[in-house]
Short mmCIF file of N, CA, C and O and ligand atoms in Angstrom, two decimals:
data_model
loop_
_atom_site.label_atom_id
_atom_site.label_comp_id
_atom_site.label_asym_id
_atom_site.label_seq_id
_atom_site.Cartn_x
_atom_site.Cartn_y
_atom_site.Cartn_z
N UNK A 100 -31.06 16.89 -50.34
CA UNK A 100 -30.96 16.11 -49.02
C UNK A 100 -29.70 16.53 -48.36
O UNK A 100 -28.57 16.47 -48.90
N UNK A 101 -29.83 17.05 -47.12
CA UNK A 101 -28.63 17.59 -46.40
C UNK A 101 -27.82 16.41 -45.92
O UNK A 101 -28.32 15.33 -45.53
N UNK A 102 -26.42 16.57 -45.79
CA UNK A 102 -25.54 15.53 -45.25
C UNK A 102 -24.92 16.15 -44.03
O UNK A 102 -25.11 17.39 -43.66
N UNK A 103 -24.10 15.34 -43.38
CA UNK A 103 -23.55 15.80 -42.13
C UNK A 103 -22.64 17.03 -42.41
O UNK A 103 -22.33 17.72 -41.48
N UNK A 104 -22.10 17.15 -43.60
CA UNK A 104 -21.18 18.26 -43.93
C UNK A 104 -21.94 19.60 -43.85
O UNK A 104 -21.35 20.67 -43.73
N UNK A 105 -23.29 19.54 -43.98
CA UNK A 105 -24.05 20.84 -43.75
C UNK A 105 -24.19 21.25 -42.39
O UNK A 105 -24.68 22.43 -42.17
N UNK A 106 -23.98 20.32 -41.40
CA UNK A 106 -23.97 20.76 -39.99
C UNK A 106 -22.72 21.42 -39.66
O UNK A 106 -21.55 20.98 -40.07
N UNK A 107 -22.88 22.60 -39.08
CA UNK A 107 -21.58 23.29 -38.75
C UNK A 107 -21.75 24.05 -37.41
O UNK A 107 -22.84 24.39 -36.95
N UNK A 108 -20.61 24.30 -36.74
CA UNK A 108 -20.56 25.01 -35.54
C UNK A 108 -20.49 26.54 -35.96
O UNK A 108 -19.72 26.95 -36.84
N UNK A 109 -21.32 27.34 -35.30
CA UNK A 109 -21.31 28.78 -35.43
C UNK A 109 -20.81 29.45 -34.17
O UNK A 109 -21.32 29.15 -33.11
N UNK A 110 -19.86 30.33 -34.27
CA UNK A 110 -19.37 31.06 -33.19
C UNK A 110 -20.22 32.28 -33.00
O UNK A 110 -20.34 33.09 -34.01
N UNK A 111 -20.87 32.42 -32.00
CA UNK A 111 -21.68 33.60 -31.74
C UNK A 111 -20.96 34.70 -30.94
O UNK A 111 -19.98 34.39 -30.16
N UNK A 112 -21.17 35.89 -31.14
CA UNK A 112 -20.50 36.99 -30.52
C UNK A 112 -20.78 36.98 -29.01
O UNK A 112 -21.91 36.70 -28.53
N UNK A 113 -19.77 37.20 -28.19
CA UNK A 113 -19.83 37.25 -26.78
C UNK A 113 -19.57 38.67 -26.27
O UNK A 113 -18.53 39.11 -26.57
N UNK A 114 -20.65 39.25 -25.73
CA UNK A 114 -20.40 40.64 -25.23
C UNK A 114 -20.04 40.53 -23.75
O UNK A 114 -20.92 40.32 -22.92
N UNK A 115 -18.71 40.57 -23.53
CA UNK A 115 -18.25 40.44 -22.05
C UNK A 115 -18.32 41.76 -21.37
O UNK A 115 -17.85 42.76 -21.99
N UNK A 116 -18.87 41.95 -20.20
CA UNK A 116 -18.98 43.15 -19.53
C UNK A 116 -18.32 43.13 -18.18
O UNK A 116 -18.98 43.41 -17.11
N UNK A 117 -17.11 42.61 -18.15
CA UNK A 117 -16.27 42.62 -16.88
C UNK A 117 -17.01 41.88 -15.78
O UNK A 117 -17.58 40.77 -16.05
N UNK A 118 -17.18 42.48 -14.65
CA UNK A 118 -17.79 42.00 -13.51
C UNK A 118 -19.27 41.65 -13.72
O UNK A 118 -19.91 40.89 -12.99
N UNK A 119 -19.91 42.21 -14.75
CA UNK A 119 -21.40 42.01 -15.00
C UNK A 119 -21.67 40.85 -15.80
O UNK A 119 -22.83 40.58 -16.08
N UNK A 120 -20.63 40.12 -16.27
CA UNK A 120 -20.85 38.88 -16.96
C UNK A 120 -20.88 39.03 -18.42
O UNK A 120 -20.38 40.02 -19.03
N UNK A 121 -21.48 38.10 -19.22
CA UNK A 121 -21.49 38.09 -20.60
C UNK A 121 -22.87 37.93 -21.16
O UNK A 121 -23.74 37.44 -20.51
N UNK A 122 -22.97 38.35 -22.48
CA UNK A 122 -24.29 38.31 -23.15
C UNK A 122 -24.00 37.92 -24.55
O UNK A 122 -23.12 38.34 -25.21
N UNK A 123 -24.93 37.01 -25.04
CA UNK A 123 -24.81 36.51 -26.41
C UNK A 123 -26.11 36.57 -27.08
O UNK A 123 -27.18 36.38 -26.51
N UNK A 124 -26.18 37.09 -28.31
CA UNK A 124 -27.37 37.37 -29.04
C UNK A 124 -27.40 36.42 -30.24
O UNK A 124 -26.37 36.16 -30.87
N UNK A 125 -28.75 35.96 -30.73
CA UNK A 125 -28.85 35.16 -31.93
C UNK A 125 -29.98 35.86 -32.68
O UNK A 125 -31.08 35.91 -32.20
N UNK A 126 -29.63 36.39 -33.76
CA UNK A 126 -30.65 37.14 -34.65
C UNK A 126 -30.95 36.22 -35.80
O UNK A 126 -30.02 35.85 -36.62
N UNK A 127 -32.22 35.85 -35.93
CA UNK A 127 -32.64 34.90 -36.99
C UNK A 127 -32.32 35.59 -38.32
O UNK A 127 -32.49 36.74 -38.53
N UNK A 128 -31.88 34.80 -39.29
CA UNK A 128 -31.66 35.12 -40.65
C UNK A 128 -30.38 36.06 -40.71
O UNK A 128 -30.02 36.43 -41.85
N UNK A 129 -29.77 36.33 -39.56
CA UNK A 129 -28.51 37.20 -39.70
C UNK A 129 -27.38 36.37 -39.13
O UNK A 129 -26.46 36.09 -39.83
N UNK A 130 -27.47 35.92 -37.81
CA UNK A 130 -26.41 35.03 -37.28
C UNK A 130 -26.56 33.62 -37.70
O UNK A 130 -25.63 32.84 -37.61
N UNK A 131 -27.88 33.26 -38.06
CA UNK A 131 -28.11 31.88 -38.55
C UNK A 131 -28.90 31.90 -39.69
O UNK A 131 -29.61 32.92 -40.10
N UNK A 132 -28.94 30.74 -40.50
CA UNK A 132 -29.55 30.86 -41.81
C UNK A 132 -31.05 30.62 -41.91
O UNK A 132 -31.62 30.15 -42.94
N UNK A 133 -31.79 30.86 -40.80
CA UNK A 133 -33.26 30.78 -40.85
C UNK A 133 -33.95 31.75 -39.90
O UNK A 133 -33.27 32.21 -38.89
N UNK A 134 -35.21 32.02 -40.07
CA UNK A 134 -35.96 32.87 -39.14
C UNK A 134 -36.35 32.00 -37.99
O UNK A 134 -36.72 30.79 -38.10
N UNK A 135 -36.25 32.47 -36.81
CA UNK A 135 -36.59 31.62 -35.55
C UNK A 135 -38.08 31.80 -35.30
O UNK A 135 -38.75 32.82 -35.14
N UNK A 136 -38.72 30.51 -35.32
CA UNK A 136 -40.27 30.43 -35.15
C UNK A 136 -40.61 29.83 -33.71
O UNK A 136 -41.73 29.91 -33.29
N UNK A 137 -39.63 29.14 -33.06
CA UNK A 137 -39.95 28.51 -31.87
C UNK A 137 -38.70 28.29 -31.09
O UNK A 137 -37.54 28.12 -31.66
N UNK A 138 -38.77 28.24 -29.73
CA UNK A 138 -37.73 28.09 -28.89
C UNK A 138 -38.14 26.94 -27.87
O UNK A 138 -39.19 26.99 -27.37
N UNK A 139 -37.27 25.94 -27.62
CA UNK A 139 -37.47 25.06 -26.53
C UNK A 139 -36.18 24.71 -25.84
O UNK A 139 -35.12 24.99 -26.43
N UNK A 140 -36.18 24.18 -24.69
CA UNK A 140 -34.96 23.85 -24.01
C UNK A 140 -35.04 22.58 -23.21
O UNK A 140 -36.18 22.24 -22.73
N UNK A 141 -34.00 21.86 -23.06
CA UNK A 141 -33.92 20.53 -22.51
C UNK A 141 -33.06 20.65 -21.30
O UNK A 141 -32.00 21.18 -21.39
N UNK A 142 -33.50 20.18 -20.13
CA UNK A 142 -32.73 20.32 -18.90
C UNK A 142 -33.16 19.23 -17.93
O UNK A 142 -34.03 18.38 -18.23
N UNK A 143 -32.45 19.14 -16.77
CA UNK A 143 -32.71 18.01 -15.77
C UNK A 143 -32.54 16.58 -16.36
O UNK A 143 -33.27 15.69 -15.96
N UNK A 144 -31.59 16.49 -17.32
CA UNK A 144 -31.45 15.19 -17.97
C UNK A 144 -30.57 14.31 -17.09
O UNK A 144 -29.44 14.69 -16.78
N UNK A 145 -31.01 13.19 -16.53
CA UNK A 145 -30.25 12.34 -15.61
C UNK A 145 -28.99 11.84 -16.40
O UNK A 145 -29.11 11.65 -17.58
N UNK A 146 -27.96 11.68 -15.68
CA UNK A 146 -26.73 11.02 -16.23
C UNK A 146 -27.02 9.77 -16.92
O UNK A 146 -27.79 8.91 -16.46
N UNK A 147 -26.43 9.53 -18.14
CA UNK A 147 -26.59 8.30 -18.95
C UNK A 147 -27.81 8.39 -19.75
O UNK A 147 -28.00 7.42 -20.63
N UNK A 148 -28.69 9.44 -19.65
CA UNK A 148 -29.90 9.42 -20.53
C UNK A 148 -29.51 10.26 -21.83
O UNK A 148 -28.66 11.10 -21.74
N UNK A 149 -30.26 10.00 -22.88
CA UNK A 149 -30.04 10.74 -24.15
C UNK A 149 -31.38 11.28 -24.60
O UNK A 149 -32.49 10.91 -24.13
N UNK A 150 -31.36 12.20 -25.50
CA UNK A 150 -32.49 12.87 -26.16
C UNK A 150 -32.35 12.86 -27.62
O UNK A 150 -31.27 12.63 -28.18
N UNK A 151 -33.55 13.09 -28.24
CA UNK A 151 -33.47 13.02 -29.75
C UNK A 151 -33.67 11.68 -30.22
O UNK A 151 -34.70 11.02 -29.96
N UNK A 152 -32.69 11.18 -31.02
CA UNK A 152 -32.80 9.83 -31.73
C UNK A 152 -33.81 9.96 -32.75
O UNK A 152 -34.85 9.09 -32.71
N UNK A 153 -33.83 10.84 -33.60
CA UNK A 153 -34.75 10.96 -34.60
C UNK A 153 -34.20 11.92 -35.64
O UNK A 153 -33.09 12.53 -35.53
N UNK A 154 -34.97 12.14 -36.77
CA UNK A 154 -34.53 13.05 -37.84
C UNK A 154 -35.76 13.99 -38.09
O UNK A 154 -36.87 13.52 -37.74
N UNK A 155 -35.60 15.12 -38.66
CA UNK A 155 -36.71 15.98 -39.09
C UNK A 155 -36.71 16.04 -40.69
O UNK A 155 -35.78 16.09 -41.32
N UNK A 156 -37.98 16.00 -41.07
CA UNK A 156 -38.11 16.15 -42.55
C UNK A 156 -37.83 17.48 -43.12
O UNK A 156 -37.35 17.60 -44.20
N UNK A 157 -38.25 18.53 -42.39
CA UNK A 157 -38.09 19.89 -42.89
C UNK A 157 -37.48 20.93 -41.86
O UNK A 157 -36.99 22.00 -42.32
N UNK A 158 -37.39 20.51 -40.63
CA UNK A 158 -36.97 21.43 -39.59
C UNK A 158 -35.58 21.69 -39.48
O UNK A 158 -34.78 20.83 -39.51
N UNK A 159 -35.21 23.00 -39.54
CA UNK A 159 -33.83 23.48 -39.20
C UNK A 159 -33.71 23.92 -37.76
O UNK A 159 -34.74 24.50 -37.36
N UNK A 160 -32.56 23.56 -37.15
CA UNK A 160 -32.55 23.99 -35.78
C UNK A 160 -31.03 24.51 -35.49
O UNK A 160 -30.10 24.20 -36.17
N UNK A 161 -31.10 25.28 -34.35
CA UNK A 161 -29.71 25.62 -33.78
C UNK A 161 -29.61 25.17 -32.36
O UNK A 161 -30.63 25.51 -31.59
N UNK A 162 -28.60 24.42 -32.03
CA UNK A 162 -28.54 23.88 -30.69
C UNK A 162 -27.41 24.66 -29.96
O UNK A 162 -26.23 24.81 -30.51
N UNK A 163 -27.64 25.05 -28.67
CA UNK A 163 -26.64 25.66 -27.86
C UNK A 163 -26.60 25.04 -26.47
O UNK A 163 -27.68 24.85 -25.89
N UNK A 164 -25.44 24.82 -25.88
CA UNK A 164 -25.32 24.38 -24.52
C UNK A 164 -25.22 25.67 -23.70
O UNK A 164 -24.09 26.25 -23.48
N UNK A 165 -26.33 26.21 -23.25
CA UNK A 165 -26.34 27.48 -22.58
C UNK A 165 -25.80 27.29 -21.18
O UNK A 165 -25.46 28.26 -20.44
N UNK A 166 -25.82 26.05 -20.68
CA UNK A 166 -25.22 25.72 -19.38
C UNK A 166 -24.69 24.28 -19.54
O UNK A 166 -25.26 23.54 -20.15
N UNK A 167 -23.56 23.98 -18.91
CA UNK A 167 -22.93 22.73 -18.92
C UNK A 167 -22.61 22.24 -20.36
O UNK A 167 -22.26 23.06 -21.13
N UNK A 168 -22.61 20.99 -20.62
CA UNK A 168 -22.17 20.43 -21.88
C UNK A 168 -22.91 19.14 -22.25
O UNK A 168 -23.49 18.49 -21.35
N UNK A 169 -22.84 18.82 -23.49
CA UNK A 169 -23.45 17.52 -24.03
C UNK A 169 -22.82 17.27 -25.36
O UNK A 169 -22.17 18.17 -26.00
N UNK A 170 -22.89 15.90 -25.77
CA UNK A 170 -22.46 15.67 -27.13
C UNK A 170 -23.65 15.48 -28.06
O UNK A 170 -24.79 15.14 -27.62
N UNK A 171 -23.46 15.75 -29.34
CA UNK A 171 -24.53 15.58 -30.36
C UNK A 171 -23.91 14.67 -31.40
O UNK A 171 -22.95 14.96 -32.05
N UNK A 172 -24.59 13.48 -31.51
CA UNK A 172 -24.20 12.55 -32.59
C UNK A 172 -24.95 12.80 -33.80
O UNK A 172 -26.27 12.76 -33.69
N UNK A 173 -24.39 13.08 -34.89
CA UNK A 173 -25.14 13.38 -36.16
C UNK A 173 -24.79 12.29 -37.16
O UNK A 173 -23.73 11.83 -37.25
N UNK A 174 -25.76 11.87 -37.94
CA UNK A 174 -25.70 10.76 -38.85
C UNK A 174 -26.63 11.10 -40.09
O UNK A 174 -27.85 11.40 -39.90
N UNK A 175 -25.97 10.91 -41.33
CA UNK A 175 -26.86 11.09 -42.45
C UNK A 175 -27.14 9.79 -43.21
O UNK A 175 -27.46 9.77 -44.40
N UNK A 176 -26.86 8.67 -42.58
CA UNK A 176 -27.14 7.39 -43.14
C UNK A 176 -25.88 6.79 -43.85
O UNK A 176 -25.76 5.55 -44.11
N UNK A 177 -24.98 7.72 -44.19
CA UNK A 177 -23.76 7.15 -44.83
C UNK A 177 -22.54 7.40 -43.96
O UNK A 177 -21.53 6.66 -44.06
N UNK A 178 -22.65 8.35 -43.08
CA UNK A 178 -21.49 8.74 -42.17
C UNK A 178 -22.03 9.33 -40.90
O UNK A 178 -23.20 9.76 -40.89
N UNK A 179 -21.25 9.39 -39.89
CA UNK A 179 -21.64 10.07 -38.66
C UNK A 179 -20.51 10.64 -38.08
O UNK A 179 -19.33 10.52 -38.35
N UNK A 180 -20.85 11.61 -37.05
CA UNK A 180 -19.84 12.49 -36.40
C UNK A 180 -20.32 12.76 -35.01
O UNK A 180 -21.63 12.92 -34.86
N UNK A 181 -19.41 13.00 -34.07
CA UNK A 181 -19.83 13.48 -32.77
C UNK A 181 -19.26 14.79 -32.48
O UNK A 181 -18.15 15.01 -32.76
N UNK A 182 -20.09 15.74 -32.01
CA UNK A 182 -19.78 17.07 -31.73
C UNK A 182 -19.97 17.37 -30.26
O UNK A 182 -20.84 16.70 -29.65
N UNK A 183 -19.15 18.19 -29.70
CA UNK A 183 -19.26 18.53 -28.24
C UNK A 183 -19.62 19.97 -28.13
O UNK A 183 -18.98 20.86 -28.69
N UNK A 184 -20.74 20.31 -27.42
CA UNK A 184 -21.14 21.64 -27.14
C UNK A 184 -20.93 21.97 -25.77
O UNK A 184 -21.40 21.15 -24.84
N UNK A 185 -20.20 23.07 -25.42
CA UNK A 185 -19.85 23.27 -24.12
C UNK A 185 -19.66 24.91 -23.80
O UNK A 185 -19.30 25.20 -22.69
N UNK A 186 -20.11 25.63 -24.81
CA UNK A 186 -19.98 27.03 -24.60
C UNK A 186 -21.24 27.77 -24.98
O UNK A 186 -21.83 27.53 -26.11
N UNK A 187 -21.81 28.71 -24.24
CA UNK A 187 -23.02 29.42 -24.52
C UNK A 187 -22.87 30.26 -25.74
O UNK A 187 -23.92 30.68 -26.35
N UNK A 188 -21.71 30.58 -26.23
CA UNK A 188 -21.61 31.42 -27.43
C UNK A 188 -21.11 30.47 -28.66
O UNK A 188 -20.59 31.03 -29.67
N UNK A 189 -21.31 29.16 -28.58
CA UNK A 189 -21.02 28.43 -29.73
C UNK A 189 -22.33 27.52 -30.02
O UNK A 189 -22.91 26.87 -29.13
N UNK A 190 -22.73 27.47 -31.18
CA UNK A 190 -24.04 26.85 -31.58
C UNK A 190 -23.77 25.84 -32.70
O UNK A 190 -22.85 25.99 -33.56
N UNK A 191 -24.59 24.82 -32.65
CA UNK A 191 -24.56 23.86 -33.81
C UNK A 191 -25.76 24.05 -34.71
O UNK A 191 -26.89 24.00 -34.27
N UNK A 192 -25.53 24.36 -36.00
CA UNK A 192 -26.55 24.48 -36.95
C UNK A 192 -26.85 23.03 -37.44
O UNK A 192 -25.97 22.40 -37.96
N UNK A 193 -28.05 22.65 -37.17
CA UNK A 193 -28.46 21.23 -37.43
C UNK A 193 -29.69 21.31 -38.51
O UNK A 193 -30.80 21.49 -38.07
N UNK A 194 -29.43 21.20 -39.75
CA UNK A 194 -30.49 21.33 -40.68
C UNK A 194 -31.34 19.94 -40.72
O UNK A 194 -30.95 19.03 -40.09
N UNK A 195 -32.39 20.04 -41.49
CA UNK A 195 -33.25 18.89 -41.64
C UNK A 195 -32.47 17.66 -42.21
O UNK A 195 -31.41 17.82 -42.81
N UNK A 196 -33.09 16.51 -42.10
CA UNK A 196 -32.61 15.30 -42.75
C UNK A 196 -31.54 14.58 -42.13
O UNK A 196 -30.90 13.55 -42.65
N UNK A 197 -31.13 15.06 -40.88
CA UNK A 197 -30.03 14.38 -40.17
C UNK A 197 -30.44 13.80 -38.88
O UNK A 197 -31.15 14.33 -38.05
N UNK A 198 -30.18 12.50 -38.77
CA UNK A 198 -30.46 11.75 -37.55
C UNK A 198 -29.56 12.32 -36.41
O UNK A 198 -28.33 12.45 -36.61
N UNK A 199 -30.19 12.72 -35.27
CA UNK A 199 -29.44 13.20 -34.21
C UNK A 199 -29.73 12.72 -32.85
O UNK A 199 -30.90 12.40 -32.61
N UNK A 200 -28.72 12.63 -32.01
CA UNK A 200 -28.99 12.27 -30.57
C UNK A 200 -28.07 13.04 -29.69
O UNK A 200 -26.89 13.22 -30.01
N UNK A 201 -28.72 13.57 -28.67
CA UNK A 201 -27.93 14.25 -27.61
C UNK A 201 -27.71 13.37 -26.47
O UNK A 201 -28.57 12.71 -26.02
N UNK A 202 -26.41 13.40 -26.06
CA UNK A 202 -25.98 12.44 -25.07
C UNK A 202 -24.89 13.01 -24.16
O UNK A 202 -24.41 14.03 -24.46
N UNK A 203 -24.51 12.18 -23.16
CA UNK A 203 -23.45 12.63 -22.25
C UNK A 203 -23.66 14.03 -21.59
O UNK A 203 -22.85 14.83 -21.53
N UNK A 204 -24.90 14.16 -21.14
CA UNK A 204 -25.21 15.55 -20.54
C UNK A 204 -24.44 15.65 -19.15
O UNK A 204 -24.40 14.70 -18.36
N UNK A 205 -23.85 16.84 -19.05
CA UNK A 205 -23.06 17.10 -17.73
C UNK A 205 -24.25 17.45 -16.81
O UNK A 205 -25.39 17.82 -17.17
N UNK A 206 -23.84 17.49 -15.50
CA UNK A 206 -24.77 17.84 -14.41
C UNK A 206 -25.17 19.39 -14.66
O UNK A 206 -24.28 20.23 -14.97
N UNK A 207 -26.42 19.70 -14.58
CA UNK A 207 -26.93 21.12 -14.81
C UNK A 207 -26.87 21.50 -16.23
O UNK A 207 -27.15 22.72 -16.48
N UNK A 208 -26.68 20.61 -17.21
CA UNK A 208 -26.68 21.05 -18.62
C UNK A 208 -28.06 21.58 -19.03
O UNK A 208 -29.08 20.98 -18.70
N UNK A 209 -28.04 22.60 -19.92
CA UNK A 209 -29.28 23.04 -20.54
C UNK A 209 -29.07 23.22 -22.03
O UNK A 209 -28.12 23.93 -22.46
N UNK A 210 -29.82 22.42 -22.85
CA UNK A 210 -29.71 22.58 -24.27
C UNK A 210 -30.84 23.42 -24.80
O UNK A 210 -32.07 23.10 -24.68
N UNK A 211 -30.42 24.55 -25.38
CA UNK A 211 -31.31 25.43 -26.00
C UNK A 211 -31.50 25.18 -27.43
O UNK A 211 -30.45 25.00 -28.18
N UNK A 212 -32.77 25.10 -27.95
CA UNK A 212 -32.94 24.85 -29.30
C UNK A 212 -33.68 26.11 -30.00
O UNK A 212 -34.84 26.41 -29.47
N UNK A 213 -33.26 26.57 -31.05
CA UNK A 213 -33.99 27.68 -31.77
C UNK A 213 -34.39 26.94 -33.11
O UNK A 213 -33.51 26.29 -33.80
N UNK A 214 -35.56 27.02 -33.53
CA UNK A 214 -36.12 26.20 -34.65
C UNK A 214 -36.84 27.09 -35.69
O UNK A 214 -37.25 28.16 -35.42
N UNK A 215 -36.89 26.54 -36.95
CA UNK A 215 -37.35 27.23 -38.03
C UNK A 215 -38.86 27.17 -38.23
O UNK A 215 -39.47 27.72 -39.16
N UNK A 216 -39.59 26.31 -37.36
CA UNK A 216 -40.93 26.03 -37.51
C UNK A 216 -41.65 25.60 -36.30
O UNK A 216 -40.96 25.15 -35.33
N UNK A 217 -43.03 25.84 -36.25
CA UNK A 217 -43.74 25.36 -34.97
C UNK A 217 -43.53 23.84 -34.80
O UNK A 217 -43.26 23.14 -35.88
N UNK A 218 -44.03 23.31 -33.70
CA UNK A 218 -43.92 21.88 -33.35
C UNK A 218 -44.91 21.17 -34.28
O UNK A 218 -46.01 21.61 -34.46
N UNK A 219 -44.42 20.12 -34.83
CA UNK A 219 -45.36 19.29 -35.63
C UNK A 219 -44.82 17.85 -35.59
O UNK A 219 -43.68 17.54 -36.15
N UNK A 220 -45.58 16.90 -34.96
CA UNK A 220 -45.16 15.55 -34.86
C UNK A 220 -44.90 14.88 -36.27
O UNK A 220 -44.13 13.93 -36.38
N UNK A 221 -45.62 15.35 -37.27
CA UNK A 221 -45.52 14.80 -38.64
C UNK A 221 -44.10 14.98 -39.25
O UNK A 221 -43.75 14.27 -40.20
N UNK A 222 -43.47 15.99 -38.60
CA UNK A 222 -42.12 16.32 -39.16
C UNK A 222 -41.13 15.33 -38.68
O UNK A 222 -39.93 15.29 -39.17
N UNK A 223 -41.36 14.47 -37.74
CA UNK A 223 -40.45 13.56 -37.14
C UNK A 223 -40.35 12.23 -37.94
O UNK A 223 -41.32 11.76 -38.30
N UNK A 224 -39.10 11.80 -37.94
CA UNK A 224 -38.87 10.38 -38.34
C UNK A 224 -38.21 9.72 -37.13
O UNK A 224 -37.03 9.99 -36.82
N UNK A 225 -38.89 8.84 -36.43
CA UNK A 225 -38.50 8.34 -35.09
C UNK A 225 -37.98 6.86 -35.24
O UNK A 225 -37.48 6.35 -34.37
N UNK A 226 -38.07 6.29 -36.50
CA UNK A 226 -37.58 4.95 -36.77
C UNK A 226 -36.36 4.98 -37.72
O UNK A 226 -36.42 5.57 -38.72
N UNK A 227 -35.20 4.44 -37.32
CA UNK A 227 -33.97 4.58 -38.02
C UNK A 227 -34.04 3.84 -39.48
O UNK A 227 -33.56 4.54 -40.45
N UNK A 228 -34.87 2.79 -39.50
CA UNK A 228 -34.99 2.15 -40.86
C UNK A 228 -35.85 3.04 -41.81
O UNK A 228 -35.53 3.18 -43.00
N UNK A 229 -36.84 3.59 -41.19
CA UNK A 229 -37.66 4.64 -41.97
C UNK A 229 -36.78 5.79 -42.42
O UNK A 229 -37.03 6.24 -43.54
N UNK A 230 -35.85 6.28 -41.59
CA UNK A 230 -34.97 7.35 -41.87
C UNK A 230 -34.08 6.97 -43.16
O UNK A 230 -33.97 7.81 -44.07
N UNK A 231 -33.65 5.72 -43.13
CA UNK A 231 -32.77 5.31 -44.32
C UNK A 231 -33.63 5.19 -45.53
O UNK A 231 -33.11 5.68 -46.64
N UNK A 232 -34.83 4.89 -45.47
CA UNK A 232 -35.73 4.77 -46.66
C UNK A 232 -36.00 6.16 -47.10
O UNK A 232 -35.95 6.54 -48.30
N UNK A 233 -36.33 7.01 -46.10
CA UNK A 233 -36.56 8.54 -46.50
C UNK A 233 -35.33 9.05 -47.29
O UNK A 233 -35.52 9.79 -48.39
N UNK A 234 -34.16 8.77 -46.83
CA UNK A 234 -32.88 9.27 -47.38
C UNK A 234 -32.83 8.69 -48.84
O UNK A 234 -32.45 9.47 -49.77
N UNK A 235 -33.14 7.41 -49.05
CA UNK A 235 -32.87 6.81 -50.24
C UNK A 235 -33.96 7.22 -51.31
O UNK A 235 -33.56 7.36 -52.47
N UNK A 236 -35.12 7.46 -50.84
CA UNK A 236 -36.22 7.90 -51.72
C UNK A 236 -36.11 9.41 -52.02
O UNK A 236 -36.79 9.88 -52.94
N UNK A 237 -35.42 10.16 -51.22
CA UNK A 237 -35.46 11.57 -51.41
C UNK A 237 -34.61 12.09 -52.52
O UNK A 237 -34.67 13.08 -53.05
C1 T46 B 602 -35.02 17.57 -31.32
C2 T46 B 602 -34.31 17.24 -30.09
C3 T46 B 602 -32.94 17.72 -30.02
C4 T46 B 602 -44.04 19.74 -27.58
O1 T46 B 602 -45.14 19.65 -27.22
N1 T46 B 602 -43.64 20.85 -28.32
C5 T46 B 602 -42.33 21.08 -28.77
O2 T46 B 602 -41.97 22.05 -29.37
C6 T46 B 602 -41.38 19.99 -28.45
C7 T46 B 602 -39.96 20.02 -28.93
C8 T46 B 602 -41.79 18.83 -27.76
N2 T46 B 602 -43.15 18.79 -27.35
C9 T46 B 602 -43.47 17.67 -26.46
C10 T46 B 602 -43.68 16.38 -27.33
C11 T46 B 602 -43.19 15.28 -26.32
O3 T46 B 602 -44.41 14.83 -25.63
O4 T46 B 602 -42.52 17.36 -25.52
C12 T46 B 602 -42.39 16.03 -25.35
C13 T46 B 602 -40.91 15.57 -25.48
O5 T46 B 602 -40.48 15.74 -26.80
P1 T46 B 602 -39.48 14.79 -27.51
O6 T46 B 602 -39.64 13.29 -27.06
O7 T46 B 602 -39.61 15.05 -29.02
O8 T46 B 602 -38.07 15.22 -27.01
P2 T46 B 602 -36.68 14.93 -27.53
O9 T46 B 602 -35.63 15.52 -26.50
O10 T46 B 602 -36.48 13.50 -27.92
O11 T46 B 602 -36.51 15.86 -28.90
C14 T46 B 602 -36.44 17.16 -28.82
C15 T46 B 602 -37.16 17.75 -29.96
O12 T46 B 602 -38.49 17.38 -29.98
C16 T46 B 602 -36.53 17.53 -31.40
O13 T46 B 602 -37.09 18.37 -32.29
O14 T46 B 602 -34.48 17.63 -32.36
O15 T46 B 602 -34.99 17.56 -28.88
#
């Protein structure tokens, strides 16, 4: 069972090309510890709204603030931590079993998620008491 200590910030390489701007690459199983099977992104989040508020049974993810910024609250049932994502070349590795919530989105923020598996509603635990039971039985 993963704890919040397994969540970590990964510094991605930034290829700066002067006036032409910057480019960052994420290679599955090289820059991050899983193969990338799916990509989704969250945007147009109104001020004060949050996303997530669930845990995954098996899904590993990488979250990046490719524009703007947001906070990610991570919780393993015993402790919690708040992380701030604000750079397109910094990623949060968020493994399975961690309750997470994205909040405090800045105006224009875009949260990019690279994931280890296709979408499956069965993989979600959306009730916090059920999450605690899952962790205790795991
Ligand atoms: C997560 C946080 C950070 C799909 O049809 N396919 C997909 O791949 C995804 C991710 C979502 N959807 C549908 C399911 C819902 O009808 O899009 C709708 C919104 O999804 P959800 O309410 O799960 O969105 P969030 O922001 O609460 O959660 C998402 C991810 O689902 C989740 O894996 O960790 O962002």
